[in-house]
JSON list of C-alpha atoms in Angstrom, two decimals:
[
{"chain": "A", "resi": 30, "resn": "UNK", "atom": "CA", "xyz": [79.66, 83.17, 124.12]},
{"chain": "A", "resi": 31, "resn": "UNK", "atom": "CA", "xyz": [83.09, 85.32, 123.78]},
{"chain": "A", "resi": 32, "resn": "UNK", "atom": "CA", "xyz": [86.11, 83.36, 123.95]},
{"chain": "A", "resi": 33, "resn": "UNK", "atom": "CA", "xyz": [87.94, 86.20, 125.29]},
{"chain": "A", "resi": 34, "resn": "UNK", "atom": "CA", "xyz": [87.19, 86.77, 128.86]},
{"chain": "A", "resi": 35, "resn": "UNK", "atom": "CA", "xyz": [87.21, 90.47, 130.49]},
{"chain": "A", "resi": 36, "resn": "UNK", "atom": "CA", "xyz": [87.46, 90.97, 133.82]},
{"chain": "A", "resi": 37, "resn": "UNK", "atom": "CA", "xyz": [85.77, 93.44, 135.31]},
{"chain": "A", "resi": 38, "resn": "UNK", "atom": "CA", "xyz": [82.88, 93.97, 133.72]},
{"chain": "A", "resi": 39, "resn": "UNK", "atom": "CA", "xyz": [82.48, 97.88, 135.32]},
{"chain": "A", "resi": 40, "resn": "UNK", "atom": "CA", "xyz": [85.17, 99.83, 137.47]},
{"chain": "A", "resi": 41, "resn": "UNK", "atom": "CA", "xyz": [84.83, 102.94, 139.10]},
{"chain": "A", "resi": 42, "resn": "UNK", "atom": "CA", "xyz": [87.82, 104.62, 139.93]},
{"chain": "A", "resi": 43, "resn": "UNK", "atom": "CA", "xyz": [89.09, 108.01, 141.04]},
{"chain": "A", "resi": 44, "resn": "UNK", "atom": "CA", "xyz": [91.78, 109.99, 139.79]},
{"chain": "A", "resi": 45, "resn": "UNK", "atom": "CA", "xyz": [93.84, 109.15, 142.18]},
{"chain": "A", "resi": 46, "resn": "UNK", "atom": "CA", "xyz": [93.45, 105.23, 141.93]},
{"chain": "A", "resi": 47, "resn": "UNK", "atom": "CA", "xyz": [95.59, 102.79, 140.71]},
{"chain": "A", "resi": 48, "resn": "UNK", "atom": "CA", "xyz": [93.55, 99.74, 138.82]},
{"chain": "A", "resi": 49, "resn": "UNK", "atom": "CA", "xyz": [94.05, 97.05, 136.42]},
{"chain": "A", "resi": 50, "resn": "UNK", "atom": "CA", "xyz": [91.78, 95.19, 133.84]},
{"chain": "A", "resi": 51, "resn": "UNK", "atom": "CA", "xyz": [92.82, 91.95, 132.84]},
{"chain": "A", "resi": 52, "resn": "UNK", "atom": "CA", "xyz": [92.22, 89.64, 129.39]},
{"chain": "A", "resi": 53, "resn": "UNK", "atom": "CA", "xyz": [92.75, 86.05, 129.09]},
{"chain": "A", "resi": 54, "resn": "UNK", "atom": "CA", "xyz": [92.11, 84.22, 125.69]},
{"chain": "A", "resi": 55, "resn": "UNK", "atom": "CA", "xyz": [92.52, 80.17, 125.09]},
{"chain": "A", "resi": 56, "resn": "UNK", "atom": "CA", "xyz": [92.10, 80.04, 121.30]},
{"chain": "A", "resi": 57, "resn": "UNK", "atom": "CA", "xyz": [96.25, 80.42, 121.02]},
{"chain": "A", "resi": 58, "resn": "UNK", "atom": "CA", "xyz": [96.11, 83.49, 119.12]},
{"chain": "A", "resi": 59, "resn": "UNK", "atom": "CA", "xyz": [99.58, 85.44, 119.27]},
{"chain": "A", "resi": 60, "resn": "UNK", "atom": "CA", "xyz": [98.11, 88.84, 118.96]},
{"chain": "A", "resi": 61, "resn": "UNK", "atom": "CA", "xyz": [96.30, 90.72, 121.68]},
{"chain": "A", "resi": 62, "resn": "UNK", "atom": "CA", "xyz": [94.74, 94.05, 121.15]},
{"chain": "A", "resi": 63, "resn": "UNK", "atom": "CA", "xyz": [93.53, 97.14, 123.62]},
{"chain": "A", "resi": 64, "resn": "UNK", "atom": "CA", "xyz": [90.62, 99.22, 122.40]},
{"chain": "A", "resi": 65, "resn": "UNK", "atom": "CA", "xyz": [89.20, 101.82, 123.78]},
{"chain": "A", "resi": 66, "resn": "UNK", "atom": "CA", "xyz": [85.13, 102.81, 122.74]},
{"chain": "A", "resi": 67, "resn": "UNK", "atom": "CA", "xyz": [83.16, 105.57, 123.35]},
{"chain": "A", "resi": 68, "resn": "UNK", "atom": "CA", "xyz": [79.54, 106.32, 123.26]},
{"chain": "A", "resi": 69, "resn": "UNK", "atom": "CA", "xyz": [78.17, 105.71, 119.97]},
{"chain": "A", "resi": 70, "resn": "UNK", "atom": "CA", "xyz": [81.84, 105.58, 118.62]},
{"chain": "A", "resi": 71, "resn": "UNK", "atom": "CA", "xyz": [83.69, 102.79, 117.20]},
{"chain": "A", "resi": 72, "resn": "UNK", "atom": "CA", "xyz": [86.40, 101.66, 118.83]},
{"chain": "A", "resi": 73, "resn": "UNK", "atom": "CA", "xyz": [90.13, 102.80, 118.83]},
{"chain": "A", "resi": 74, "resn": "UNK", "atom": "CA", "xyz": [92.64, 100.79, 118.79]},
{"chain": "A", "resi": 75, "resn": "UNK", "atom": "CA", "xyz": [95.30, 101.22, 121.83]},
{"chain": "A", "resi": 76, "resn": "UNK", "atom": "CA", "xyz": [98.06, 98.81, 121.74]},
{"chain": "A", "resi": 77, "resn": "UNK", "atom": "CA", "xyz": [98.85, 95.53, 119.86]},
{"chain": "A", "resi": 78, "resn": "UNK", "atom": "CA", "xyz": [100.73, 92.69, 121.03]},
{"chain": "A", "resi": 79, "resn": "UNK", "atom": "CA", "xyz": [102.23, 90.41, 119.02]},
{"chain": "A", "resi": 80, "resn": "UNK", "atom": "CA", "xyz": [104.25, 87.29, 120.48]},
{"chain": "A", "resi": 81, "resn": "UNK", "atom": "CA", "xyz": [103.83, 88.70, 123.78]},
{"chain": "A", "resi": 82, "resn": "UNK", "atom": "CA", "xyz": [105.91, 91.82, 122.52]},
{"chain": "A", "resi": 83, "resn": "UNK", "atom": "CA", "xyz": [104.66, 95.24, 122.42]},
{"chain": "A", "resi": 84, "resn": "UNK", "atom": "CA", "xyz": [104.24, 96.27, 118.34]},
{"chain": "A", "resi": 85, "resn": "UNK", "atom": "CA", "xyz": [101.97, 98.98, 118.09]},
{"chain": "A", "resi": 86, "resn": "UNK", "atom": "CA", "xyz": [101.05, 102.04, 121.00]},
{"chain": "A", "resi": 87, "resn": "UNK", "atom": "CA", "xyz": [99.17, 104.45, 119.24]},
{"chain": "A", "resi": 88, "resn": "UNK", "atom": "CA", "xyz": [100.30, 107.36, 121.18]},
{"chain": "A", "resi": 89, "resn": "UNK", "atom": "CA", "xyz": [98.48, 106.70, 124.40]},
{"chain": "A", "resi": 90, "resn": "UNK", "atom": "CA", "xyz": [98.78, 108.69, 127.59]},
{"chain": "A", "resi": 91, "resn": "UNK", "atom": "CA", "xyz": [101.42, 106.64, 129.97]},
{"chain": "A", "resi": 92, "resn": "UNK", "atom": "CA", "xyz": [98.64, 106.97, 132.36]},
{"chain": "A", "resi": 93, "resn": "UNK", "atom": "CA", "xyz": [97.77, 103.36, 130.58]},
{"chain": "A", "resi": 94, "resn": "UNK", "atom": "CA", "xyz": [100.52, 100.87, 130.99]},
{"chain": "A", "resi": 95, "resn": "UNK", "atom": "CA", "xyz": [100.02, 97.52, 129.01]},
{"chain": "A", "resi": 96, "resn": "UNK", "atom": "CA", "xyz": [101.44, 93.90, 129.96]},
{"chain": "A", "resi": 97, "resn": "UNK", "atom": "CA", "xyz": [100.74, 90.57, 128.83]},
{"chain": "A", "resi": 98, "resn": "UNK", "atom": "CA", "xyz": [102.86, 88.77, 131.27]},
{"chain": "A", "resi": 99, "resn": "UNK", "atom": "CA", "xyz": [101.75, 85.47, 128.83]},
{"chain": "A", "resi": 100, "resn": "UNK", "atom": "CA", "xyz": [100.52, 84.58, 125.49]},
{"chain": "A", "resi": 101, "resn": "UNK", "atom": "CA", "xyz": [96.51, 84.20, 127.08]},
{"chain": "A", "resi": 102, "resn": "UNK", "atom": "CA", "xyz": [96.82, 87.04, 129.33]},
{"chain": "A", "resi": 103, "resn": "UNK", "atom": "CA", "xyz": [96.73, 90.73, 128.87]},
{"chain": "A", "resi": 104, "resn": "UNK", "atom": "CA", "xyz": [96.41, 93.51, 131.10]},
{"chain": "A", "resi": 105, "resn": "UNK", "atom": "CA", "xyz": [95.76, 97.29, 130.75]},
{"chain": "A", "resi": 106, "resn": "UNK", "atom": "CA", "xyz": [97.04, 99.23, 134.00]},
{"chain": "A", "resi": 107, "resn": "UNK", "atom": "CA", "xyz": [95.27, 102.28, 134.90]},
{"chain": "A", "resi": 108, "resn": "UNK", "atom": "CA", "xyz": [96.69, 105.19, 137.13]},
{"chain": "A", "resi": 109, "resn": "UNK", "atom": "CA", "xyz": [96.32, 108.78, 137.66]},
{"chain": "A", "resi": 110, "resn": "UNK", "atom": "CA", "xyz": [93.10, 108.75, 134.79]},
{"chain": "A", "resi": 111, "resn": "UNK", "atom": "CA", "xyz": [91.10, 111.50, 133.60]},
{"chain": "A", "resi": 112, "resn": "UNK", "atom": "CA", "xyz": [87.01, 111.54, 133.07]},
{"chain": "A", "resi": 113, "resn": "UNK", "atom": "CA", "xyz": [87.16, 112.09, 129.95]},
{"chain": "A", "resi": 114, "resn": "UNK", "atom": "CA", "xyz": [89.25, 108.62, 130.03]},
{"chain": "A", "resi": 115, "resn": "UNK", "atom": "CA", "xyz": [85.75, 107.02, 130.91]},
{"chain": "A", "resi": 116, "resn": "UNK", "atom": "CA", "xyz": [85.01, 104.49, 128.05]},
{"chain": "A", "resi": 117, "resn": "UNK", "atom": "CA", "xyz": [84.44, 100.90, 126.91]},
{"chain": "A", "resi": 118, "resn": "UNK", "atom": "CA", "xyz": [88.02, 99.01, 127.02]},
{"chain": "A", "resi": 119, "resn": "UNK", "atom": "CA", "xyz": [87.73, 95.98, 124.77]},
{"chain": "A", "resi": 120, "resn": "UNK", "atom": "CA", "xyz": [90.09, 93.50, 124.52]},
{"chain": "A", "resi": 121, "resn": "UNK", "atom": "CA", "xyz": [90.63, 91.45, 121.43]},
{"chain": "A", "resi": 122, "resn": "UNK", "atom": "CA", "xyz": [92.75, 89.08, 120.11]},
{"chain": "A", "resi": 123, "resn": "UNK", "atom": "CA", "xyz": [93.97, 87.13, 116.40]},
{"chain": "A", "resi": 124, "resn": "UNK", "atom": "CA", "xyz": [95.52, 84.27, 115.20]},
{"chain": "A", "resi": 125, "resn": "UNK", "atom": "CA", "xyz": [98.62, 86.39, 114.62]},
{"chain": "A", "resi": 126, "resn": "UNK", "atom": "CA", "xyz": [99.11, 90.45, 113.97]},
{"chain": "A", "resi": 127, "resn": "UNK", "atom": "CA", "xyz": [100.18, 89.88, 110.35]},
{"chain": "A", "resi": 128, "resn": "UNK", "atom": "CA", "xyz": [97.69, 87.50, 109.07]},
{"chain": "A", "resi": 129, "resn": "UNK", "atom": "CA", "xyz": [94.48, 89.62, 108.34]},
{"chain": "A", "resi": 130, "resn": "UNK", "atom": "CA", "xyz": [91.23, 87.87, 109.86]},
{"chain": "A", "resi": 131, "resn": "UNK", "atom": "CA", "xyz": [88.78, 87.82, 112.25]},
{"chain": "A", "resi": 132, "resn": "UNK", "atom": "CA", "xyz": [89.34, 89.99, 115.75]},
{"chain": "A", "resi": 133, "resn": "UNK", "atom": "CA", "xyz": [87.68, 88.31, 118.52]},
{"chain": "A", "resi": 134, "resn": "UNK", "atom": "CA", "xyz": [86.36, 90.46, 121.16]},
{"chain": "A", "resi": 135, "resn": "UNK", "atom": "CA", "xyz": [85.54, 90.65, 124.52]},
{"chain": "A", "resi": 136, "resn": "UNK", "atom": "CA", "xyz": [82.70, 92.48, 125.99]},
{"chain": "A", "resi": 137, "resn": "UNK", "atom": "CA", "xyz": [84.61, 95.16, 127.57]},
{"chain": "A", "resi": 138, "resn": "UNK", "atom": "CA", "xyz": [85.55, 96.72, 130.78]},
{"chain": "A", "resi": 139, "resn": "UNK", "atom": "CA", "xyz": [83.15, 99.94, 131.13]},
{"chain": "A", "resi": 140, "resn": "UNK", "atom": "CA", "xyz": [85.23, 102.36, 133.08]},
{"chain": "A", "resi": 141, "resn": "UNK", "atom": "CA", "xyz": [84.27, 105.39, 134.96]},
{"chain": "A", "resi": 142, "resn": "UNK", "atom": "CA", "xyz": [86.67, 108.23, 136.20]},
{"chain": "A", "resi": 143, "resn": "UNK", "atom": "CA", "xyz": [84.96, 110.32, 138.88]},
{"chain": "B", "resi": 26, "resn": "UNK", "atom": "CA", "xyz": [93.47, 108.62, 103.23]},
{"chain": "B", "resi": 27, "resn": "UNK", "atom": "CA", "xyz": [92.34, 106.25, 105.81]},
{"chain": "B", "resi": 28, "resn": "UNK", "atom": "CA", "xyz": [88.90, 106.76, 106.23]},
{"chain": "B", "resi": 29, "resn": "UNK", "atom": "CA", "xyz": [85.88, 104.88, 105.72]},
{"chain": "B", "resi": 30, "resn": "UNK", "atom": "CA", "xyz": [82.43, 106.87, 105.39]},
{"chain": "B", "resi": 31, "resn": "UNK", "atom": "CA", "xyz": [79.70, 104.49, 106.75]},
{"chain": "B", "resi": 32, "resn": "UNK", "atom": "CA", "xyz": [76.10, 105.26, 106.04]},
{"chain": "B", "resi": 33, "resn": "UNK", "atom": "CA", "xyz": [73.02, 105.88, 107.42]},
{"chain": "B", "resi": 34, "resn": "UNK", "atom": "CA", "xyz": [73.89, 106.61, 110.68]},
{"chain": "B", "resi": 35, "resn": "UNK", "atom": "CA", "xyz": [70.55, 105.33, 111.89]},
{"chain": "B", "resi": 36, "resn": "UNK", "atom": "CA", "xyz": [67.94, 103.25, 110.21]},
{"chain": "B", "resi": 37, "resn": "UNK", "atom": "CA", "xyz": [64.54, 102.30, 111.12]},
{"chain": "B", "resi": 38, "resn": "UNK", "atom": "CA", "xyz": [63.21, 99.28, 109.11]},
{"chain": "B", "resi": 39, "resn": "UNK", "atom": "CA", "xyz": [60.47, 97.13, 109.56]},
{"chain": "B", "resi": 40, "resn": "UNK", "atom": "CA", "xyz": [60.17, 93.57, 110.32]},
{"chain": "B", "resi": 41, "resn": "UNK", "atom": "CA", "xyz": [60.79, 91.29, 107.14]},
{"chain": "B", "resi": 42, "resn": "UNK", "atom": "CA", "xyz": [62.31, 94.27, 105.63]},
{"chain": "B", "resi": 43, "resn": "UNK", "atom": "CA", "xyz": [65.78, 94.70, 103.85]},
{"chain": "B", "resi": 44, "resn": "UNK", "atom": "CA", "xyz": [68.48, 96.68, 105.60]},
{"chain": "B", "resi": 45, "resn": "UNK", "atom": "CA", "xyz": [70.96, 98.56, 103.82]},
{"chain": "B", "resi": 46, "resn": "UNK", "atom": "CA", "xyz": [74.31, 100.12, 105.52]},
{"chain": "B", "resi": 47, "resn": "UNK", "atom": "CA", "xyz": [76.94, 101.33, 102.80]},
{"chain": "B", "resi": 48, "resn": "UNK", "atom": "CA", "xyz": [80.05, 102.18, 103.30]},
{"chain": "B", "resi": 49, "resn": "UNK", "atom": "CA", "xyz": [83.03, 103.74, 101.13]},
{"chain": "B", "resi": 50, "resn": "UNK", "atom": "CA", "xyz": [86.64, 103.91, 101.05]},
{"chain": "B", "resi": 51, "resn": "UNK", "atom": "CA", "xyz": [89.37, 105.67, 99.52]},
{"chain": "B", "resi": 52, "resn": "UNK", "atom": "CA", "xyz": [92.87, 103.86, 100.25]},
{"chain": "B", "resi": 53, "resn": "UNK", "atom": "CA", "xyz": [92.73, 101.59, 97.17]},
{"chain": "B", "resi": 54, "resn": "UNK", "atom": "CA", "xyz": [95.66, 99.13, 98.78]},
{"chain": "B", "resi": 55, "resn": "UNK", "atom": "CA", "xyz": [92.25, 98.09, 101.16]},
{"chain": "B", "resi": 56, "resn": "UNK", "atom": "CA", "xyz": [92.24, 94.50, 100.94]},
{"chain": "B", "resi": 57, "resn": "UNK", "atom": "CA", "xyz": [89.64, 93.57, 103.40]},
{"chain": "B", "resi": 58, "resn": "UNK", "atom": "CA", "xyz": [86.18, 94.04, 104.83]},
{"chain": "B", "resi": 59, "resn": "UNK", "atom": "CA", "xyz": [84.74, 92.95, 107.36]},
{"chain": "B", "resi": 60, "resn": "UNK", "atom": "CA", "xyz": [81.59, 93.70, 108.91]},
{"chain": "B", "resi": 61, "resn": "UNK", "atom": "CA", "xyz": [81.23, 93.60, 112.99]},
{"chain": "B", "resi": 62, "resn": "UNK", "atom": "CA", "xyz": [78.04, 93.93, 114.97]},
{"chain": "B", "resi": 63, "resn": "UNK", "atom": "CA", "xyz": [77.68, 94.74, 118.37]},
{"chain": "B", "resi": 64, "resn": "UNK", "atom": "CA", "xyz": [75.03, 94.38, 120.61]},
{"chain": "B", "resi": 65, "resn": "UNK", "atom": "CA", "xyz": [74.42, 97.07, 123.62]},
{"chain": "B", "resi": 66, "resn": "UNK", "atom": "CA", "xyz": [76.84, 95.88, 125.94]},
{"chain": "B", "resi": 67, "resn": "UNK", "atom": "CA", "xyz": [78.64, 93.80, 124.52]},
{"chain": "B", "resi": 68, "resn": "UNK", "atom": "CA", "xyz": [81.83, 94.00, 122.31]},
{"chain": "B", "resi": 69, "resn": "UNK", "atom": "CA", "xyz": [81.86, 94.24, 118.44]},
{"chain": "B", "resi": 70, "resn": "UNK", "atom": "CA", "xyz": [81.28, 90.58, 116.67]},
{"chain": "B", "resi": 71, "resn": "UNK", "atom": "CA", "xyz": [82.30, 89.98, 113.00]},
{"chain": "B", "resi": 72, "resn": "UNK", "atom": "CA", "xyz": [79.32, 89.08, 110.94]},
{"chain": "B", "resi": 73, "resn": "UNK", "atom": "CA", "xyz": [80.74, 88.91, 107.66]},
{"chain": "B", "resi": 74, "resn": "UNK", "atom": "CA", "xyz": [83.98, 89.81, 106.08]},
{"chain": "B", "resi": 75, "resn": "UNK", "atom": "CA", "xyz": [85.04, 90.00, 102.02]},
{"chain": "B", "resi": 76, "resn": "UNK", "atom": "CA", "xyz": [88.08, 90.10, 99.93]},
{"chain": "B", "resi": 77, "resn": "UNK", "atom": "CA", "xyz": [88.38, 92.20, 96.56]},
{"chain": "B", "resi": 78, "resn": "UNK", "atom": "CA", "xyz": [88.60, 89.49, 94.01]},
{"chain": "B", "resi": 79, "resn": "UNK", "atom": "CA", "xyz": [85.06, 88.83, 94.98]},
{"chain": "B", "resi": 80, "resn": "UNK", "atom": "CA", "xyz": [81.91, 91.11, 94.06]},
{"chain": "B", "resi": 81, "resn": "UNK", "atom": "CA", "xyz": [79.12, 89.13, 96.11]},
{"chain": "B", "resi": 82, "resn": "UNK", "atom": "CA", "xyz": [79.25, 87.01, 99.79]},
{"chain": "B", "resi": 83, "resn": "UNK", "atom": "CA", "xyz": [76.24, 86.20, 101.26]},
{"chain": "B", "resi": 84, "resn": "UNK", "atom": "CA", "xyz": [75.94, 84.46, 104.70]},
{"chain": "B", "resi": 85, "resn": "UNK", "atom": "CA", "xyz": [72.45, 83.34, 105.33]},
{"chain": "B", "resi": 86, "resn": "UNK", "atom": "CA", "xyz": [70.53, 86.56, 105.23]},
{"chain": "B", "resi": 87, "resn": "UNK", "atom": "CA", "xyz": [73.70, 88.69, 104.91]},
{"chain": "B", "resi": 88, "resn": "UNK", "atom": "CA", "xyz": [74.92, 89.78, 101.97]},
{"chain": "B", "resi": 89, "resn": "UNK", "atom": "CA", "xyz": [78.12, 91.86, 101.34]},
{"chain": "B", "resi": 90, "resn": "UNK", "atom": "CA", "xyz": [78.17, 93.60, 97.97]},
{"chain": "B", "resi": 91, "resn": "UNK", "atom": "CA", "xyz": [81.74, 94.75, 96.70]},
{"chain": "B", "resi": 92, "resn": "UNK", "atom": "CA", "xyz": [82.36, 97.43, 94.15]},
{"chain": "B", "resi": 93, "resn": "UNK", "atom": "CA", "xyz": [85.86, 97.71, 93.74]},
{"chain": "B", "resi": 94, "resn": "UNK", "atom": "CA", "xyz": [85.80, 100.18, 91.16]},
{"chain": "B", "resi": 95, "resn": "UNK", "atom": "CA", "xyz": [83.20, 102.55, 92.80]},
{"chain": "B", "resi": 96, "resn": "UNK", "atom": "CA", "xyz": [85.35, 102.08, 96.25]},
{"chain": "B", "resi": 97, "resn": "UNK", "atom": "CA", "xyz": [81.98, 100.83, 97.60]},
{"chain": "B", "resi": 98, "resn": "UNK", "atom": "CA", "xyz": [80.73, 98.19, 99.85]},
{"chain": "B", "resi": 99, "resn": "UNK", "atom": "CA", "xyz": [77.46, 97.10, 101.32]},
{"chain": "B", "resi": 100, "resn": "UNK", "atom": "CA", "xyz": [76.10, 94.86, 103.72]},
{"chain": "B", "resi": 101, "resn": "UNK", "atom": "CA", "xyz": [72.09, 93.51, 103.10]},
{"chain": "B", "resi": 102, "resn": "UNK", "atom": "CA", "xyz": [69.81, 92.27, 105.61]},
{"chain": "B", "resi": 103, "resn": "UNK", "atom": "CA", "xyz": [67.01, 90.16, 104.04]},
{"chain": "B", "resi": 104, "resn": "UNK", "atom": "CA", "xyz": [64.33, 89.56, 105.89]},
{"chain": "B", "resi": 105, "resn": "UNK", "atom": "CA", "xyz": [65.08, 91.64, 109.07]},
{"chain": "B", "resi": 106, "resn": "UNK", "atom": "CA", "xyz": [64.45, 90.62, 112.23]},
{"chain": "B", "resi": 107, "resn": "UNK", "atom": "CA", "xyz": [63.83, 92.54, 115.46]},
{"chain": "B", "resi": 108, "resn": "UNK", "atom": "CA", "xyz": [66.95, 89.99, 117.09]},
{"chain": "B", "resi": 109, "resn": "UNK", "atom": "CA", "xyz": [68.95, 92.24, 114.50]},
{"chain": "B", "resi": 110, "resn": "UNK", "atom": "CA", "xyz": [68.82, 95.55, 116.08]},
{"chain": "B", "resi": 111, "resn": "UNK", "atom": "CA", "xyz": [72.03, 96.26, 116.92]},
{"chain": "B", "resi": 112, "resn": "UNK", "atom": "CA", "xyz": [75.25, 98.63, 115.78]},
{"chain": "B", "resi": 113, "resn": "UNK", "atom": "CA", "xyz": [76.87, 97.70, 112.66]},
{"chain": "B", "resi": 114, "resn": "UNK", "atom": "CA", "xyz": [80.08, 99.05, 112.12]},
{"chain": "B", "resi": 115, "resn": "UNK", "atom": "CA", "xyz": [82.00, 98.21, 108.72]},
{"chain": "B", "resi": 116, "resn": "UNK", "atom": "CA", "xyz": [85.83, 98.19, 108.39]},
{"chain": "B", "resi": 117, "resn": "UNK", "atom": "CA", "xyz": [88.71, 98.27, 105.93]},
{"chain": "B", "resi": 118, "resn": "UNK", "atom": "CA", "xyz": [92.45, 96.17, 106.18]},
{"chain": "B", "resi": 119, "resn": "UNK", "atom": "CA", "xyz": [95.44, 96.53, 104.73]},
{"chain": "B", "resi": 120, "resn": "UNK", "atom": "CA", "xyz": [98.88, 95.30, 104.44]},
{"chain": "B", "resi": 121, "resn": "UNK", "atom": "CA", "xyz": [98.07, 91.57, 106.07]},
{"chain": "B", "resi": 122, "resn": "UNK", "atom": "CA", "xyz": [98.10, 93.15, 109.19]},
{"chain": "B", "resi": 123, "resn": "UNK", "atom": "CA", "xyz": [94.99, 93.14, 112.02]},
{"chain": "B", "resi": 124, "resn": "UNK", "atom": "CA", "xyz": [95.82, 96.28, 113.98]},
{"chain": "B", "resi": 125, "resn": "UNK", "atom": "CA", "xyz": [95.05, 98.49, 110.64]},
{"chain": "B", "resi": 126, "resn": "UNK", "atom": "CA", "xyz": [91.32, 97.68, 110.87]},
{"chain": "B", "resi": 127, "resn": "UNK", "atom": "CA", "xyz": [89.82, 101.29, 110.26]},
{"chain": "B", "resi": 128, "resn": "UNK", "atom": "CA", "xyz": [86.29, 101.23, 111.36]},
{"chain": "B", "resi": 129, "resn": "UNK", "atom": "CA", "xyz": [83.37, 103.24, 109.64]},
{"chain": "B", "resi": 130, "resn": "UNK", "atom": "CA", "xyz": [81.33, 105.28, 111.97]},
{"chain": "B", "resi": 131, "resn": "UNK", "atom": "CA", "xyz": [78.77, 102.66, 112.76]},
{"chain": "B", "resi": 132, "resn": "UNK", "atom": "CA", "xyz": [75.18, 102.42, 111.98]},
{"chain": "B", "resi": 133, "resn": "UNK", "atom": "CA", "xyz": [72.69, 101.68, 114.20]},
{"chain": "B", "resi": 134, "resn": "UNK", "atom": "CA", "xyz": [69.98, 99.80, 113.03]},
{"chain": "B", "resi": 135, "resn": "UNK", "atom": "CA", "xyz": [66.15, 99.22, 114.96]},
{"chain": "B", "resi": 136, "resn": "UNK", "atom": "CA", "xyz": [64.07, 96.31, 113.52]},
{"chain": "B", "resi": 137, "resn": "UNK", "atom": "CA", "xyz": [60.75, 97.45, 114.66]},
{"chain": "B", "resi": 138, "resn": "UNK", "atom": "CA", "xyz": [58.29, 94.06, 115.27]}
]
C-alpha cells in the first residue's frame, strides 16, 4: 500500500470550477512533489516543495496554485482549467529535495475538464 | 542534453521468459538510476535503482545492468511473470537533487500466461 494518500481518486470539473486535490504523507519526508501524467506518458514534474517552501515551478499555468499549508500536507488548487489539462496528478514525496533517492508516489488524482 | 531514450516501447514476452527494457543517456554528470513501475491505475513505484560505481544490481529477479562508458543501462526480468505486466519507465538524477529525475518514455511490458 502507498504511503502517500491522494484524495480524490477522480474529479470532474468544468471550466468554470474551482477544485482542490489534496496529499498527505506520514513518512516525515521534507520534500513534496506535483506531477502531472498523461496517457501513456511519463510523468512531469510540476512543483517541488522543500521544507514546506516552494523550490521548483516548472513554468505552470497559474490556473494551478500549490500549498502545503504543513510538512504532511500538500495541495494542488485548480481553477479556470482547460481539457487538455485532463491528466493523472500524482503526488510524491522524499526524504529531502537534495538527497537523491527513492520518490514515493501516490496513485493519483485522474482529472477531467469538460 | 537531458534526455533519456527508453526502449522497446512495447514488449510481448512469454511466461518464464526474460524481459529486456534498455535505456540510454547522454548527460554524463547522471549519477542515478532508478527504475519505477506502474501498474494501470496506480502511480509509478521504484523497483530498482543503481549508482555508477557499480556495473551489476540485481533484486530478486531484477537485474540492472550499468554501462557507464556506453551511456547504457538495462533492467532484466528473469523468469517473467504475468503479475509483471505493467509500465516500466527508467530514469536518470543528477546533482543530489530529486526533482531532476528525467524519465525515459516508458515501456510497456505484457507477460502473456
Amino acid at each position: 500500500d502507498t504511503e502517500v494518500t491522494q484524495t480524490p481518486k477522480h474529479l470532474v470539473m468544468g471550466m468554470t470550477n474551482k477544485k482542490s486535490l489534496k496529499c498527505e504523507q506520514h513518512m516525515g519526508h521534507r520534500a513534496m512533489y506535483w506531477y502531472k501524467q498523461k496517457a501513456k506518458k511519463p510523468p512531469e514534474l510540476m512543483f517541488v516543495y522543500s521544507y514546506e517552501k516552494l523550490s521548483i515551478n516548472e513554468s505552470v499555468p497559474s490556473r494551478f496554485s500549490p500549498e502545503c499549508p504543513n510538512s504532511s500536507l500538500l495541495n494542488l488548487h485548480l481553477h479556470a482549467l482547460q481539457p487538455e489539462d485532463s491528466a493523472l496528478y500524482l503526488c510524491a514525496s522524499s526524504q529531502a529535495e537534495l538527497a537523491i533517492g527513492e520518490l514515493f508516489f501516490g496513485e493519483g488524482s485522474r482529472l477531467t475538464v469538460l | 542534453q537531458q534526455q533519456v531514450k527508453q526502449s522497446p516501447q512495447s514488449l510481448i514476452v512469454q511466461k518464464g521468459g526474460i524481459s529486456i527494457i534498455n535505456c540510454a543517456y547522454e548527460n554524463t554528470a547522471f549519477d542515478y538510476f532508478p527504475w519505477y513501475q506502474q501498474f494501470p491505475g496506480k502511480g509509478p513505484a521504484l523497483l530498482i535503482a543503481i549508482r555508477p560505481d557499480v556495473s551489476e544490481k540485481k533484486e530478486g529477479r531484477f537485474t540492472i545492468s550499468f554501462n557507464k562508458s556506453a551511456k547504457q543501462f538495462s533492467l532484466h526480468i528473469m523468469d517473467s511473470q504475468p503479475g509483471d505486466s505493467a509500465t516500466y519507465f527508467c530514469a536518470a538524477g543528477s546533482g543530489g537533487s530529486n526533482y531532476k529525475l528525467t524519465f525515459g518514455k516508458g515501456t510497456l511490458l505484457t507477460v502473456n500466461p
